[in-house]
Tab-separated table of C-alpha atoms in Angstrom:
chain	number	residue	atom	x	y	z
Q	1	UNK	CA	52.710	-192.775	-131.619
Q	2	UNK	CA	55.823	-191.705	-129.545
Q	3	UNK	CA	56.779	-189.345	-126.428
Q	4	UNK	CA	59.897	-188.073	-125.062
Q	5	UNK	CA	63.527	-189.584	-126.490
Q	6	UNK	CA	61.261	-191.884	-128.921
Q	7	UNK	CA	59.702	-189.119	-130.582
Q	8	UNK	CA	62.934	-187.430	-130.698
Q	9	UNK	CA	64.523	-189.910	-132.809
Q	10	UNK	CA	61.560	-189.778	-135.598
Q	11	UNK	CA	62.349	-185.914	-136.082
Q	12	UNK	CA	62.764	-185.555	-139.954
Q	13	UNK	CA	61.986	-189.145	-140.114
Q	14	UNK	CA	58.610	-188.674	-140.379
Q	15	UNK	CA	56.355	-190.286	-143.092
Q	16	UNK	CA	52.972	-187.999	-144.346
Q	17	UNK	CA	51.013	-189.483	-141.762
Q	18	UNK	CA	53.162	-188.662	-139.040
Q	19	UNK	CA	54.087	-185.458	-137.204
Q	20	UNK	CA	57.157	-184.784	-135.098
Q	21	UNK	CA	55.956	-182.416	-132.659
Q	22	UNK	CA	58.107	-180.020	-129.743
Q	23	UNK	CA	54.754	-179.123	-127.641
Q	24	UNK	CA	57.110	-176.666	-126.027
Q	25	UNK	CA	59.458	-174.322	-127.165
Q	26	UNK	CA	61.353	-171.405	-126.031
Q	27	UNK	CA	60.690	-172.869	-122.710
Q	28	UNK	CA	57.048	-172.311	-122.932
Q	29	UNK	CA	53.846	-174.312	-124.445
Q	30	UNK	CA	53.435	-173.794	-127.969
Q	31	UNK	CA	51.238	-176.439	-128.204
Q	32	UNK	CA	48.544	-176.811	-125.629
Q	33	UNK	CA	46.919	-180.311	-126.295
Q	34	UNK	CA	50.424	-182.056	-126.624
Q	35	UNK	CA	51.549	-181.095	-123.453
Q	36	UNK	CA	49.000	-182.060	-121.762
Q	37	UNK	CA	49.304	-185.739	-123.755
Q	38	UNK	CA	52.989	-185.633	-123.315
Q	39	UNK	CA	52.379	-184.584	-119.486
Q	40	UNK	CA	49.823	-187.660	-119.007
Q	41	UNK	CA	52.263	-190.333	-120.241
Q	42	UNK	CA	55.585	-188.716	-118.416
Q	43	UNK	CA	53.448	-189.313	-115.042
Q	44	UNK	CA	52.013	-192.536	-116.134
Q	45	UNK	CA	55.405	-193.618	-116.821
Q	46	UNK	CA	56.781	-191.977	-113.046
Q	47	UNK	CA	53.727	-193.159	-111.171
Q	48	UNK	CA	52.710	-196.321	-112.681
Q	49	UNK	CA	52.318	-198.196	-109.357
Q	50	UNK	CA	50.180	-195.410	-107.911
Q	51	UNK	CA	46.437	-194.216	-108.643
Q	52	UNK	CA	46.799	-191.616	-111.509
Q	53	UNK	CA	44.506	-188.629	-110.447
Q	54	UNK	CA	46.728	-188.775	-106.838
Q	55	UNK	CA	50.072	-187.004	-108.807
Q	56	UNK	CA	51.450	-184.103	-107.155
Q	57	UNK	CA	53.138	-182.356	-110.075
Q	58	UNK	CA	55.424	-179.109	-109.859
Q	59	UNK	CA	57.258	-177.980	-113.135
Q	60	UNK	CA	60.034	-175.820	-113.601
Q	61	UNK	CA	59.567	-172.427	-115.924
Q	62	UNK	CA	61.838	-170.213	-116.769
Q	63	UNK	CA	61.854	-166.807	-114.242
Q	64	UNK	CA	61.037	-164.656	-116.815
Q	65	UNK	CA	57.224	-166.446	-117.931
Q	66	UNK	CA	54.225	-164.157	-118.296
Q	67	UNK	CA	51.216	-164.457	-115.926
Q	68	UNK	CA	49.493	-166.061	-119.115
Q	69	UNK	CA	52.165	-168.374	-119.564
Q	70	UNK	CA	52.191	-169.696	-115.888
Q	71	UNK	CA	48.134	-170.527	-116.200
Q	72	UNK	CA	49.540	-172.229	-119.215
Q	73	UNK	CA	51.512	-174.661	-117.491
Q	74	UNK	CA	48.903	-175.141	-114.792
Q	75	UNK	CA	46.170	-175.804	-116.972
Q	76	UNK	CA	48.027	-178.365	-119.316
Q	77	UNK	CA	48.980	-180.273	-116.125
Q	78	UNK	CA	45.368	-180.546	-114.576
Q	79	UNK	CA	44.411	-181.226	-118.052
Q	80	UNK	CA	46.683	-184.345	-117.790
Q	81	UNK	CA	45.355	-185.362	-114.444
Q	82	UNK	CA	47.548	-184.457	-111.954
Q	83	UNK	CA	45.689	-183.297	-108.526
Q	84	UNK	CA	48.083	-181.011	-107.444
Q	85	UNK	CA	50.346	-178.438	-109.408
Q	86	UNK	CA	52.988	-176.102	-108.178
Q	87	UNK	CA	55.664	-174.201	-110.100
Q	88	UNK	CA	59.164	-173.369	-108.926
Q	89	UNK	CA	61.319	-171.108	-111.258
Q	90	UNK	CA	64.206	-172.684	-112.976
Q	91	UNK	CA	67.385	-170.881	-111.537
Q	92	UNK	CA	65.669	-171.469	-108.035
Q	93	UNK	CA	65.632	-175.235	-108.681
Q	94	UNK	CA	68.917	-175.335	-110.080
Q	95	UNK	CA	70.614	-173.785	-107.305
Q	96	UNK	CA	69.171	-176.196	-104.791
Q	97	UNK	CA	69.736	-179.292	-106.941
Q	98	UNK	CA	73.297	-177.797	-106.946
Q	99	UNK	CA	73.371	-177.662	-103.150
Q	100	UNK	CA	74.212	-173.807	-102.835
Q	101	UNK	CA	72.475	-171.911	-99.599
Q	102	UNK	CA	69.607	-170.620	-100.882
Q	103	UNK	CA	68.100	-170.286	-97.473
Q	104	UNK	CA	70.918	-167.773	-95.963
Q	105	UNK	CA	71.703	-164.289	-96.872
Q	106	UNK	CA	74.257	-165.142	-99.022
Q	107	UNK	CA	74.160	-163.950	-102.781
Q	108	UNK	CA	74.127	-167.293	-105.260
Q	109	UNK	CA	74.681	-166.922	-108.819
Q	110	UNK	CA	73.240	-169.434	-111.320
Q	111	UNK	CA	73.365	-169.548	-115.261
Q	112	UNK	CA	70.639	-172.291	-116.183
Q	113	UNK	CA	71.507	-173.236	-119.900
Q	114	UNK	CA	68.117	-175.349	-120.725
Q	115	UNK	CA	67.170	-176.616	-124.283
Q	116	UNK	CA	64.738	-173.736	-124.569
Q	117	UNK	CA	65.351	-170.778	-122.455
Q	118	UNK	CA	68.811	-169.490	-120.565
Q	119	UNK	CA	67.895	-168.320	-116.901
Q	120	UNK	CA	70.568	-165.803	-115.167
Q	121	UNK	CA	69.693	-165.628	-111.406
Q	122	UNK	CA	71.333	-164.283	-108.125
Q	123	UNK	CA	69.325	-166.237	-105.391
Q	124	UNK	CA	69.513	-164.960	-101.172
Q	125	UNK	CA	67.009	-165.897	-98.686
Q	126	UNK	CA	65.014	-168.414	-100.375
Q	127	UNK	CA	64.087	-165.903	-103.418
Q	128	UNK	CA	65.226	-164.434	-106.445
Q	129	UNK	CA	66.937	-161.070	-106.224
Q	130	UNK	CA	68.096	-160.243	-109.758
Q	131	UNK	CA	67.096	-162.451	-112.896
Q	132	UNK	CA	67.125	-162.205	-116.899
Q	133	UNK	CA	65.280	-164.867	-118.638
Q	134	UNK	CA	66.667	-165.005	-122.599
Q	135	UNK	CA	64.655	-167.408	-125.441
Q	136	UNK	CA	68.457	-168.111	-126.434
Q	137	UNK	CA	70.041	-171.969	-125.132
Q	138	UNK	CA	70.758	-175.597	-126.593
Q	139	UNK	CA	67.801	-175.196	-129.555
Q	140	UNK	CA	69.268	-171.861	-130.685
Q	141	UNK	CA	72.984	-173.381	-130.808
Q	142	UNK	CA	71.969	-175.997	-133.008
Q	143	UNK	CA	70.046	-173.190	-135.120
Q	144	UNK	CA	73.398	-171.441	-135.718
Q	145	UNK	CA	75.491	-174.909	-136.426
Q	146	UNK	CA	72.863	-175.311	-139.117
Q	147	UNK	CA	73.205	-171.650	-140.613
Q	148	UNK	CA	77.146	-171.979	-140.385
Q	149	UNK	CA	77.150	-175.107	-142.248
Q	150	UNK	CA	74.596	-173.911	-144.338
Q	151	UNK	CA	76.772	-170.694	-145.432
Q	152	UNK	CA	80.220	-171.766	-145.086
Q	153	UNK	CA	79.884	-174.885	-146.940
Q	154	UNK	CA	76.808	-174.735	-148.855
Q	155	UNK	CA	75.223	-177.678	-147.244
Q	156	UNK	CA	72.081	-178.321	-145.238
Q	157	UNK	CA	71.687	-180.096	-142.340
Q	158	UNK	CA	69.230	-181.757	-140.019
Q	159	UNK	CA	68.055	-180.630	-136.425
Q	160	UNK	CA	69.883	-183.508	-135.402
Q	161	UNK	CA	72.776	-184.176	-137.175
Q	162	UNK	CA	73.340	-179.994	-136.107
Q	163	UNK	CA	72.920	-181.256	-132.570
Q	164	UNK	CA	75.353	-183.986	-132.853
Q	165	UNK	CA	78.047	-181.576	-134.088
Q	166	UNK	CA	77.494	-179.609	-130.925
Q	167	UNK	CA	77.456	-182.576	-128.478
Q	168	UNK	CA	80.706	-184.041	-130.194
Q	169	UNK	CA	82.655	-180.812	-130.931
Q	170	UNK	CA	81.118	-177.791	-129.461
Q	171	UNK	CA	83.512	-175.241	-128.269
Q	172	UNK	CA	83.409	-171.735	-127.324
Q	173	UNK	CA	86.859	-170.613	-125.887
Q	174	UNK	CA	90.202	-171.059	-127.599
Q	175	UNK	CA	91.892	-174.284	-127.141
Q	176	UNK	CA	94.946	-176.342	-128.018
Q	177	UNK	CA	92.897	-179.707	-128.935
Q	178	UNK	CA	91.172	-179.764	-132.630
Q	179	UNK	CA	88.719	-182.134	-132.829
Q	180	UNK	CA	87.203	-183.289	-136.393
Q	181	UNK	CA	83.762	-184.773	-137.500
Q	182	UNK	CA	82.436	-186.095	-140.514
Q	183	UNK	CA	78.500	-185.353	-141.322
Q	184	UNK	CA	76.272	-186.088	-143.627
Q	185	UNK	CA	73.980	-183.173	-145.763
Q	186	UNK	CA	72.564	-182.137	-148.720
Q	187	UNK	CA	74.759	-180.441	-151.817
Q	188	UNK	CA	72.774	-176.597	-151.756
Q	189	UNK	CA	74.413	-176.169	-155.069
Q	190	UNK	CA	73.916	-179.942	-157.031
Q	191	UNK	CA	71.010	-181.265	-154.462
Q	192	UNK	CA	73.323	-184.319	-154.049
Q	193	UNK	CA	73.873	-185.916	-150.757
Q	194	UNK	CA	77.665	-184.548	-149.329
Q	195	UNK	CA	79.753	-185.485	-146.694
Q	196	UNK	CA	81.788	-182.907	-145.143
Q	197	UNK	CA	84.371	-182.649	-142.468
Q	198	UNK	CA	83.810	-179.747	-139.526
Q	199	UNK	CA	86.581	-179.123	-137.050
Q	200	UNK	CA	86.207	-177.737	-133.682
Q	201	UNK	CA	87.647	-174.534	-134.692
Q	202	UNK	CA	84.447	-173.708	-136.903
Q	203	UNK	CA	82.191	-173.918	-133.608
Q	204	UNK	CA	84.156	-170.632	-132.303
Q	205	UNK	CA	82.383	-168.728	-135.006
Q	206	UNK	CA	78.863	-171.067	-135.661
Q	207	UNK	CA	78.380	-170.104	-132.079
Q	208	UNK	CA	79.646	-166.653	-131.500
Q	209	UNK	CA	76.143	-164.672	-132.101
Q	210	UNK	CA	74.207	-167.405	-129.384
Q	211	UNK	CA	76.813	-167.171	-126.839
Q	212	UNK	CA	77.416	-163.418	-127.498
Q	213	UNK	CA	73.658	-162.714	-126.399
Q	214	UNK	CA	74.031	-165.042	-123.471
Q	215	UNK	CA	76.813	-162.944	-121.926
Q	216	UNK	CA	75.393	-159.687	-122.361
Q	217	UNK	CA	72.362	-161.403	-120.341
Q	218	UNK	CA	75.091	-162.403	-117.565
Q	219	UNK	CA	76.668	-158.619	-117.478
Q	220	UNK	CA	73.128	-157.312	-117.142
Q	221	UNK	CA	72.409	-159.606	-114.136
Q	222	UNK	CA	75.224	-158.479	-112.481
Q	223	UNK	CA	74.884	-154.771	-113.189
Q	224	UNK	CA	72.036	-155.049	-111.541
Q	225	UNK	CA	72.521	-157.072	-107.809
Q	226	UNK	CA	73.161	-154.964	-105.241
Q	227	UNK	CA	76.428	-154.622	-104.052
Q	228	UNK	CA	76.401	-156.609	-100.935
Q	229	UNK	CA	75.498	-159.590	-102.792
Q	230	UNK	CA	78.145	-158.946	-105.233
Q	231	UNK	CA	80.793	-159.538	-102.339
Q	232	UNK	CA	79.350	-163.269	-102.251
Q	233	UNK	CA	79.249	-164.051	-105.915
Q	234	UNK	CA	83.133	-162.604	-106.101
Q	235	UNK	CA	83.522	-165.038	-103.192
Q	236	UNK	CA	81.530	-168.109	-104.573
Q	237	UNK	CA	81.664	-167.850	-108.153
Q	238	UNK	CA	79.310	-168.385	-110.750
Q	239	UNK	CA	77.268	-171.949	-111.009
Q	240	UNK	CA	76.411	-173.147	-114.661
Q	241	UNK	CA	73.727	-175.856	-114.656
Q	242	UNK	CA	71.750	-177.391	-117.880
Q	243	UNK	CA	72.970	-179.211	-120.708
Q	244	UNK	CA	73.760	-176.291	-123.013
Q	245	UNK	CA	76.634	-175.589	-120.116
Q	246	UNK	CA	78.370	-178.533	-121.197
Q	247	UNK	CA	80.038	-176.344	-124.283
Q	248	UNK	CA	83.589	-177.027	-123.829
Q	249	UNK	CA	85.576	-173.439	-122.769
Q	250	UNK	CA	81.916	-171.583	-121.729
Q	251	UNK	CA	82.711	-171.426	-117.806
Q	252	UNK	CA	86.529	-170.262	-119.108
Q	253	UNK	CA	84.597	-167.728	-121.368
Q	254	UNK	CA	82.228	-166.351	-118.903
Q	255	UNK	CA	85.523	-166.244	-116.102
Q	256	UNK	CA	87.338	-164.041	-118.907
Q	257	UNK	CA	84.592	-161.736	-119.332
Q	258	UNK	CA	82.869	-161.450	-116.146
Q	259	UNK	CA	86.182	-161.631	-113.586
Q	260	UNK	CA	84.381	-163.809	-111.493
Q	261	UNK	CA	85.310	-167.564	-111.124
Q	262	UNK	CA	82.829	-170.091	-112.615
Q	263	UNK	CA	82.096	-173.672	-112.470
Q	264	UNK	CA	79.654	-176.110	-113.575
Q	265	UNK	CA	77.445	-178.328	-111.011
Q	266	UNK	CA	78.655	-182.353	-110.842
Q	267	UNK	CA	75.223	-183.137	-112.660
Q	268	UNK	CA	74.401	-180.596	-114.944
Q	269	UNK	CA	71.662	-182.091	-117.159
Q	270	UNK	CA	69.958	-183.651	-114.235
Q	271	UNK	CA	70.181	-180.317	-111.883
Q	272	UNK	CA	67.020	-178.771	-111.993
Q	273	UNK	CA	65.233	-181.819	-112.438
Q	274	UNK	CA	67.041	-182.919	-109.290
Q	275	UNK	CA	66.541	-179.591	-107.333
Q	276	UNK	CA	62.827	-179.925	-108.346
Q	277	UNK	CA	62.697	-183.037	-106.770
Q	278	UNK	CA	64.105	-182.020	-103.593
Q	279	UNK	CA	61.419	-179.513	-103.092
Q	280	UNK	CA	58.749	-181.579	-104.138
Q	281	UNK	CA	59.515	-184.667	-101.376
Q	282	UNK	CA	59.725	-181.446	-98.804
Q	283	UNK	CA	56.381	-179.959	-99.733
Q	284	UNK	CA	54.597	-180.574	-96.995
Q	285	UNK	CA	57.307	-179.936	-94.073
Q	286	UNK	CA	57.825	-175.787	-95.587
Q	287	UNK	CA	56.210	-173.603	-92.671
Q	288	UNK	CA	53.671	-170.918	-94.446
Q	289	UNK	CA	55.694	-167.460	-94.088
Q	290	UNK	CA	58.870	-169.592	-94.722
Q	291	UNK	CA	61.908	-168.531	-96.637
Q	292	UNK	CA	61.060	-170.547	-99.547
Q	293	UNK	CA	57.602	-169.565	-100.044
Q	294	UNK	CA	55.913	-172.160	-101.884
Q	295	UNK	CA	52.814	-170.588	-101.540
Q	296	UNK	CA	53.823	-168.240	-104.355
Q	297	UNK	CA	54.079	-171.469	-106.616
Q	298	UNK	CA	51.135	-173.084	-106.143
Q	299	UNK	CA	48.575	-173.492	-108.623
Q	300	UNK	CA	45.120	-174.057	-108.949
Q	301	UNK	CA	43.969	-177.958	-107.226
């Protein structure tokens, strides 16, 4: 009936006859058939001028994806027609769609906040040095909006109408500026609809147990990088990238608990997708042996 943004807008919407589906979640297929049907019409759609089965396709997946997983992706993409598929791992992407040096032996450090999946990586020569992959981003936030509302007001709320709270009010760090909205639910306690007003001041604690697991993830990555490379990320800072880094106050809160600077890329939605891009129109000019070793991404043709 509906892909992408359309089908978005129909979740809990949906008649009988209809089904809002999320093929994938977690930042991996939970559905194989409707990724492959959502695959076939996001390439129609990007290659409508060109002969179908010609599609070069590479997808991003989050760095910490089981072997299983990866043939996943692959084989929902040839399923969809595509001649070609490579994979490139999300922090990877998002640090060259944010234009750090990948390619040098410099230490990067990226925090990829996707819908799905958080990915913490430090990046140097071309590969990934330290990561931590966490099932914990923008689908989890608007999880806990929903519970908080839930509990502190006894009213329930839709995926959505959770999701606009976060857009419109999300914060995670202290702050001087209160901002209100009004939503609309259902009365837990008379099953009558309810409107209710949330301030941003609520968000501090709706989102504490998300964001809490995110920065343990962070500590852990840089427990872990070797020392040298620490130097650089001290130097450089920390890059957020994804849409769930758009929380107002989450570069401040990672700065305050980490030491080390932080700032989010000029695009960060459009990043990886970016990044991914980059590599794909280069595809063919990357020397075998190379620093960025695509061969490691390829999939079956």
């Amino acid at each position: 009936v509906a892909v992408g943004a359309d089908a978005k807008r129909m979740i809990g919407r949906t008649p009988g006859s209809i089904t809002a589906v999320r093929p994938i979640k977690d930042g991996v297929i939970a559905d194989f058939d409707m990724t492959a049907d959502m695959l076939k019409a996001f390439i129609k759609r990007a290659i409508s001028s060109s002969p179908f089965n010609r599609a070069r396709v590479m997808i991003c997946i989050p760095s910490g994806v089981t072997e299983v997983e990866k043939r996943a992706v692959e084989e929902a993409t040839l399923a969809s027609g595509a001649k070609e598929v490579y994979l490139i791992e999300e922090p990877m992407a998002a640090a060259i769609g944010a234009g750090l040096p990948v390619e040098e032996p410099t230490g990067s450090m990226v925090v990829d906040i996707g819908g799905g999946s958080t990915d913490i990586a430090v990046i140097s020569l071309g590969g990934v040095v330290v990561s931590q992959s966490v099932k914990i981003a923008g689908d989890k936030f608007d999880e806990a909006i929903a519970r908080y509302v839930r509990r502190k007001h006894n009213v329930a709320i839709g995926e959505r109408t959770a999701e606009k709270i976060k857009m419109q009010i999300g914060v995670v760090y202290e702050h001087s500026e209160v901002k209100t909205i009004e939503v609309k639910g259902r009365c837990l306690v008379q099953g009558l609809p309810k409107n209710i007003s949330i301030s941003s001041k609520e968000m501090l604690e709706a989102m504490m147990e998300p964001i809490s697991a995110i920065l343990d993830s962070i500590c852990y990555v840089i427990e872990h990088t070797p020392p040298e490379l620490m130097g650089d990320i001290l130097k450089n800072g920390i890059i957020l990238a994804g849409g769930g880094s758009m929380l107002v106050g989450l570069d401040k809160l990672i700065e305050d608990v980490t030491g080390i600077k932080t700032r989010m890329v000029k695009e960060p939605i459009k990043c990886v997708a970016l990044g991914t891009g980059k590599v794909l129109s280069l595809l063919d000019s990357f020397p075998d042996g190379g620093r960025i070793d695509l061969s490691k991404y390829r999939g079956r043709r």
